[in-house]
PDB file of C-alpha atoms and ligand atoms in Angstrom:
ATOM      1  CA  MET F   1      20.903 -27.740  11.797  1.00 85.00           C
ATOM      2  CA  ILE F   2      18.865 -25.504   9.540  1.00 96.00           C
ATOM      3  CA  SER F   3      16.002 -27.205   7.684  1.00 97.00           C
ATOM      4  CA  GLU F   4      15.522 -27.209   3.918  1.00 97.00           C
ATOM      5  CA  LYS F   5      12.316 -25.246   4.361  1.00 98.00           C
ATOM      6  CA  ILE F   6      13.937 -22.427   6.344  1.00 98.00           C
ATOM      7  CA  THR F   7      16.915 -22.423   3.978  1.00 98.00           C
ATOM      8  CA  LYS F   8      14.539 -21.992   1.033  1.00 98.00           C
ATOM      9  CA  LEU F   9      12.627 -19.182   2.761  1.00 98.00           C
ATOM     10  CA  ILE F  10      15.814 -17.266   3.576  1.00 98.00           C
ATOM     11  CA  ASN F  11      17.186 -17.808   0.059  1.00 98.00           C
ATOM     12  CA  GLU F  12      13.928 -16.332  -1.252  1.00 98.00           C
ATOM     13  CA  GLN F  13      14.105 -13.482   1.248  1.00 98.00           C
ATOM     14  CA  ILE F  14      17.552 -12.544  -0.071  1.00 98.00           C
ATOM     15  CA  VAL F  15      15.891 -11.958  -3.439  1.00 98.00           C
ATOM     16  CA  HIS F  16      13.000 -10.042  -1.837  1.00 98.00           C
ATOM     17  CA  GLU F  17      15.525  -7.712  -0.191  1.00 98.00           C
ATOM     18  CA  GLN F  18      17.351  -7.284  -3.493  1.00 98.00           C
ATOM     19  CA  TYR F  19      14.036  -6.624  -5.215  1.00 98.00           C
ATOM     20  CA  ALA F  20      13.339  -3.918  -2.612  1.00 98.00           C
ATOM     21  CA  ALA F  21      16.739  -2.396  -3.412  1.00 98.00           C
ATOM     22  CA  GLN F  22      15.859  -2.299  -7.131  1.00 98.00           C
ATOM     23  CA  TYR F  23      12.423  -0.888  -6.386  1.00 98.00           C
ATOM     24  CA  TYR F  24      13.879   1.927  -4.259  1.00 98.00           C
ATOM     25  CA  LEU F  25      16.379   2.660  -6.992  1.00 98.00           C
ATOM     26  CA  CYS F  26      13.471   3.143  -9.446  1.00 98.00           C
ATOM     27  CA  MET F  27      11.889   5.520  -6.956  1.00 98.00           C
ATOM     28  CA  SER F  28      15.179   7.370  -6.582  1.00 98.00           C
ATOM     29  CA  ALA F  29      15.440   7.755 -10.368  1.00 98.00           C
ATOM     30  CA  TRP F  30      11.941   9.246 -10.505  1.00 98.00           C
ATOM     31  CA  PHE F  31      12.904  11.956  -7.996  1.00 98.00           C
ATOM     32  CA  TYR F  32      16.164  12.722  -9.807  1.00 98.00           C
ATOM     33  CA  ARG F  33      14.101  13.334 -12.938  1.00 97.00           C
ATOM     34  CA  GLU F  34      11.904  15.718 -10.956  1.00 97.00           C
ATOM     35  CA  ASN F  35      15.004  17.570  -9.700  1.00 97.00           C
ATOM     36  CA  LEU F  36      14.250  16.561  -6.130  1.00 98.00           C
ATOM     37  CA  GLU F  37      17.764  15.307  -5.423  1.00 98.00           C
ATOM     38  CA  GLY F  38      17.279  15.181  -1.647  1.00 98.00           C
ATOM     39  CA  ILE F  39      14.370  12.753  -1.865  1.00 98.00           C
ATOM     40  CA  ALA F  40      16.228  10.853  -4.587  1.00 98.00           C
ATOM     41  CA  ASN F  41      19.154  10.576  -2.172  1.00 97.00           C
ATOM     42  CA  TYR F  42      16.864   9.241   0.545  1.00 97.00           C
ATOM     43  CA  PHE F  43      15.653   6.404  -1.686  1.00 97.00           C
ATOM     44  CA  ARG F  44      19.154   5.682  -2.897  1.00 97.00           C
ATOM     45  CA  VAL F  45      20.335   5.217   0.678  1.00 97.00           C
ATOM     46  CA  GLN F  46      17.266   3.075   1.315  1.00 97.00           C
ATOM     47  CA  SER F  47      18.223   0.935  -1.672  1.00 97.00           C
ATOM     48  CA  LYS F  48      21.729   0.375  -0.285  1.00 97.00           C
ATOM     49  CA  GLU F  49      20.301  -0.625   3.087  1.00 96.00           C
ATOM     50  CA  GLU F  50      18.186  -3.297   1.419  1.00 97.00           C
ATOM     51  CA  LEU F  51      21.282  -4.743  -0.216  1.00 97.00           C
ATOM     52  CA  LEU F  52      22.861  -4.952   3.223  1.00 97.00           C
ATOM     53  CA  HIS F  53      19.828  -6.854   4.477  1.00 97.00           C
ATOM     54  CA  ALA F  54      20.342  -9.360   1.668  1.00 98.00           C
ATOM     55  CA  ASP F  55      24.038  -9.607   2.573  1.00 97.00           C
ATOM     56  CA  LYS F  56      23.211 -10.208   6.204  1.00 97.00           C
ATOM     57  CA  MET F  57      21.013 -13.160   5.225  1.00 98.00           C
ATOM     58  CA  PHE F  58      23.652 -14.434   2.828  1.00 98.00           C
ATOM     59  CA  ASP F  59      26.204 -14.420   5.668  1.00 98.00           C
ATOM     60  CA  TYR F  60      23.791 -16.185   7.981  1.00 98.00           C
ATOM     61  CA  LEU F  61      23.114 -19.016   5.533  1.00 98.00           C
ATOM     62  CA  ASN F  62      26.827 -19.345   5.007  1.00 97.00           C
ATOM     63  CA  ASN F  63      27.517 -19.402   8.756  1.00 97.00           C
ATOM     64  CA  VAL F  64      25.040 -22.209   9.384  1.00 97.00           C
ATOM     65  CA  GLY F  65      26.326 -24.222   6.452  1.00 96.00           C
ATOM     66  CA  ALA F  66      23.117 -23.961   4.425  1.00 97.00           C
ATOM     67  CA  ASP F  67      22.977 -24.246   0.636  1.00 96.00           C
ATOM     68  CA  ILE F  68      22.816 -20.810  -0.887  1.00 97.00           C
ATOM     69  CA  GLU F  69      20.841 -20.517  -4.083  1.00 97.00           C
ATOM     70  CA  ILE F  70      20.365 -17.048  -5.494  1.00 96.00           C
ATOM     71  CA  GLY F  71      17.249 -16.518  -7.604  1.00 97.00           C
ATOM     72  CA  ALA F  72      16.336 -13.924 -10.217  1.00 98.00           C
ATOM     73  CA  ILE F  73      15.053 -10.484  -9.305  1.00 98.00           C
ATOM     74  CA  ASP F  74      11.824  -9.360 -10.991  1.00 97.00           C
ATOM     75  CA  LYS F  75      11.741  -6.020 -12.769  1.00 97.00           C
ATOM     76  CA  PRO F  76      10.063  -3.534 -10.430  1.00 97.00           C
ATOM     77  CA  GLU F  77       7.221  -1.287 -11.432  1.00 92.00           C
ATOM     78  CA  GLN F  78       8.525   2.138 -12.438  1.00 90.00           C
ATOM     79  CA  GLN F  79       5.439   4.045 -13.498  1.00 93.00           C
ATOM     80  CA  PHE F  80       4.570   6.366 -10.679  1.00 97.00           C
ATOM     81  CA  LYS F  81       1.765   8.921 -10.594  1.00 97.00           C
ATOM     82  CA  ASN F  82       3.390  11.441  -8.299  1.00 97.00           C
ATOM     83  CA  ALA F  83       5.566  11.805  -5.210  1.00 97.00           C
ATOM     84  CA  THR F  84       2.804  10.775  -2.795  1.00 98.00           C
ATOM     85  CA  ASP F  85       2.146   7.655  -4.863  1.00 98.00           C
ATOM     86  CA  ILE F  86       5.795   6.679  -4.436  1.00 98.00           C
ATOM     87  CA  PHE F  87       5.853   7.154  -0.672  1.00 98.00           C
ATOM     88  CA  GLU F  88       2.632   5.173  -0.374  1.00 98.00           C
ATOM     89  CA  LYS F  89       4.095   2.363  -2.465  1.00 98.00           C
ATOM     90  CA  ALA F  90       7.258   2.382  -0.352  1.00 98.00           C
ATOM     91  CA  LEU F  91       5.156   1.980   2.799  1.00 98.00           C
ATOM     92  CA  ALA F  92       3.029  -0.772   1.237  1.00 98.00           C
ATOM     93  CA  HIS F  93       6.175  -2.577   0.185  1.00 98.00           C
ATOM     94  CA  GLU F  94       7.680  -2.411   3.674  1.00 98.00           C
ATOM     95  CA  LYS F  95       4.461  -3.869   5.078  1.00 98.00           C
ATOM     96  CA  LYS F  96       4.714  -6.719   2.616  1.00 98.00           C
ATOM     97  CA  VAL F  97       8.330  -7.371   3.623  1.00 98.00           C
ATOM     98  CA  THR F  98       7.312  -7.389   7.294  1.00 98.00           C
ATOM     99  CA  GLN F  99       4.821 -10.170   6.555  1.00 98.00           C
ATOM    100  CA  LEU F 100       7.495 -12.159   4.714  1.00 98.00           C
ATOM    101  CA  ILE F 101       9.879 -11.834   7.675  1.00 98.00           C
ATOM    102  CA  PHE F 102       7.080 -12.789  10.096  1.00 98.00           C
ATOM    103  CA  ASN F 103       6.385 -15.885   8.017  1.00 98.00           C
ATOM    104  CA  ILE F 104       9.999 -17.046   8.239  1.00 98.00           C
ATOM    105  CA  MET F 105      10.025 -16.293  11.975  1.00 98.00           C
ATOM    106  CA  LYS F 106       6.812 -18.290  12.431  1.00 98.00           C
ATOM    107  CA  ASN F 107       8.311 -21.287  10.642  1.00 98.00           C
ATOM    108  CA  ALA F 108      11.573 -21.042  12.589  1.00 98.00           C
ATOM    109  CA  ASN F 109       9.654 -20.887  15.878  1.00 98.00           C
ATOM    110  CA  GLU F 110       7.516 -23.874  14.920  1.00 98.00           C
ATOM    111  CA  GLU F 111      10.603 -25.897  14.099  1.00 97.00           C
ATOM    112  CA  GLY F 112      12.357 -24.905  17.300  1.00 97.00           C
ATOM    113  CA  ASP F 113      15.126 -23.356  15.165  1.00 98.00           C
ATOM    114  CA  PHE F 114      16.296 -20.931  17.847  1.00 97.00           C
ATOM    115  CA  ALA F 115      19.336 -19.803  15.894  1.00 97.00           C
ATOM    116  CA  THR F 116      17.192 -18.570  13.006  1.00 98.00           C
ATOM    117  CA  SER F 117      14.611 -17.033  15.352  1.00 98.00           C
ATOM    118  CA  SER F 118      17.366 -15.125  17.115  1.00 98.00           C
ATOM    119  CA  PHE F 119      18.879 -14.032  13.807  1.00 98.00           C
ATOM    120  CA  LEU F 120      15.506 -12.866  12.487  1.00 98.00           C
ATOM    121  CA  GLN F 121      14.718 -10.816  15.580  1.00 98.00           C
ATOM    122  CA  TRP F 122      16.974  -8.063  14.204  1.00 97.00           C
ATOM    123  CA  PHE F 123      14.820  -7.956  11.061  1.00 98.00           C
ATOM    124  CA  VAL F 124      11.584  -7.886  13.052  1.00 98.00           C
ATOM    125  CA  ASN F 125      12.861  -4.798  14.901  1.00 97.00           C
ATOM    126  CA  GLU F 126      14.182  -3.267  11.699  1.00 96.00           C
ATOM    127  CA  GLN F 127      10.769  -3.632  10.045  1.00 97.00           C
ATOM    128  CA  VAL F 128       9.115  -1.766  12.929  1.00 97.00           C
ATOM    129  CA  GLU F 129      11.494   1.133  12.249  1.00 95.00           C
ATOM    130  CA  GLU F 130      11.097   0.886   8.483  1.00 96.00           C
ATOM    131  CA  GLU F 131       7.314   1.002   8.658  1.00 97.00           C
ATOM    132  CA  ALA F 132       7.371   3.851  11.162  1.00 97.00           C
ATOM    133  CA  SER F 133       9.640   6.033   9.034  1.00 96.00           C
ATOM    134  CA  ALA F 134       7.845   5.140   5.788  1.00 97.00           C
ATOM    135  CA  SER F 135       4.477   6.049   7.268  1.00 98.00           C
ATOM    136  CA  GLN F 136       5.848   9.295   8.726  1.00 97.00           C
ATOM    137  CA  LEU F 137       7.107  10.227   5.256  1.00 97.00           C
ATOM    138  CA  VAL F 138       3.705   9.499   3.694  1.00 98.00           C
ATOM    139  CA  SER F 139       2.166  12.012   6.125  1.00 98.00           C
ATOM    140  CA  LYS F 140       4.893  14.558   5.438  1.00 97.00           C
ATOM    141  CA  ILE F 141       4.765  14.354   1.653  1.00 98.00           C
ATOM    142  CA  LYS F 142       0.992  14.860   1.818  1.00 98.00           C
ATOM    143  CA  MET F 143       1.587  18.025   3.851  1.00 96.00           C
ATOM    144  CA  VAL F 144       4.120  19.502   1.444  1.00 97.00           C
ATOM    145  CA  CYS F 145       3.375  18.165  -2.044  1.00 95.00           C
ATOM    146  CA  ASP F 146       1.197  21.092  -3.140  1.00 96.00           C
ATOM    147  CA  ASN F 147       3.462  23.770  -1.704  1.00 96.00           C
ATOM    148  CA  PRO F 148       6.728  24.318  -3.636  1.00 96.00           C
ATOM    149  CA  SER F 149       8.605  26.032  -0.810  1.00 97.00           C
ATOM    150  CA  ALA F 150       7.598  23.376   1.715  1.00 97.00           C
ATOM    151  CA  LEU F 151       8.549  20.683  -0.795  1.00 97.00           C
ATOM    152  CA  TYR F 152      11.904  22.380  -1.268  1.00 97.00           C
ATOM    153  CA  LEU F 153      12.565  22.227   2.490  1.00 97.00           C
ATOM    154  CA  PHE F 154      11.435  18.599   2.664  1.00 97.00           C
ATOM    155  CA  ASP F 155      13.827  17.781  -0.159  1.00 98.00           C
ATOM    156  CA  GLN F 156      16.621  19.549   1.747  1.00 97.00           C
ATOM    157  CA  GLU F 157      15.800  17.537   4.856  1.00 96.00           C
ATOM    158  CA  LEU F 158      16.019  14.226   3.032  1.00 96.00           C
ATOM    159  CA  SER F 159      19.282  15.231   1.369  1.00 95.00           C
ATOM    160  CA  GLN F 160      20.888  14.925   4.827  1.00 92.00           C
ATOM    161  CA  ARG F 161      20.481  11.192   4.969  1.00 90.00           C
ATOM    162  CA  VAL F 162      23.768   9.354   4.620  1.00 91.00           C
ATOM    163  CA  PHE F 163      24.387   5.684   4.148  1.00 90.00           C
ATOM    164  CA  SER F 164      25.770   4.225   7.349  1.00 84.00           C
ATOM    165  CA  PRO F 165      25.566   0.516   7.990  1.00 78.00           C
ATOM    166  CA  LYS F 166      24.061   0.046  11.408  1.00 65.00           C
ATOM    167  CA  THR F 167      26.318  -1.075  14.219  1.00 49.00           C
ATOM    168  CA  GLU F 168      24.453  -4.389  14.513  1.00 47.00           C
ATOM    169  CA  PHE F 169      26.146  -5.404  11.320  1.00 46.00           C
TER     170      PHE F 169
HETATM  171 FE1  FE2 H   1      14.952  -4.952   4.107  1.00 60.20          FE
HETATM  172 FE1  FE2 H   2      13.124  -2.074   4.017  1.00 60.20          FE
END
């Protein structure tokens, strides 16, 4: 039986994931405006992944018979200084999400809610990957941002990313 507290935290996390999707969409729009369609594509795919995370939590709450209550999504910041600023904000945001997931995990562990702990383990692993790739991209954008031909190649590289729901889903 899932507690009210854990139910509330996961309901809130659904909105955090949807907020992340909106935030990445803002970032994507910025790159489209700069004619960096490959990087824009990367953030667009990232946005879709976040929506899947929200869906996964929605399904979980439904499966355990919890009350689902969907909250409002705040408007994300959309004033960015430059490309590096965006990648840094993406990394900072992933770190924030990791802490939110850890907090739910901590509460689930304290309550002995093994079902939720087991469910959240996927997200803990996912956040390790998310932070690793976000921080790698911060390093890369810093390498290429002042060199148009390098930036062009970086944009080409990120254009290869396609949206593919992971098999765990
Ligand atoms: Fe996520
Ligand atoms: Fe994420």
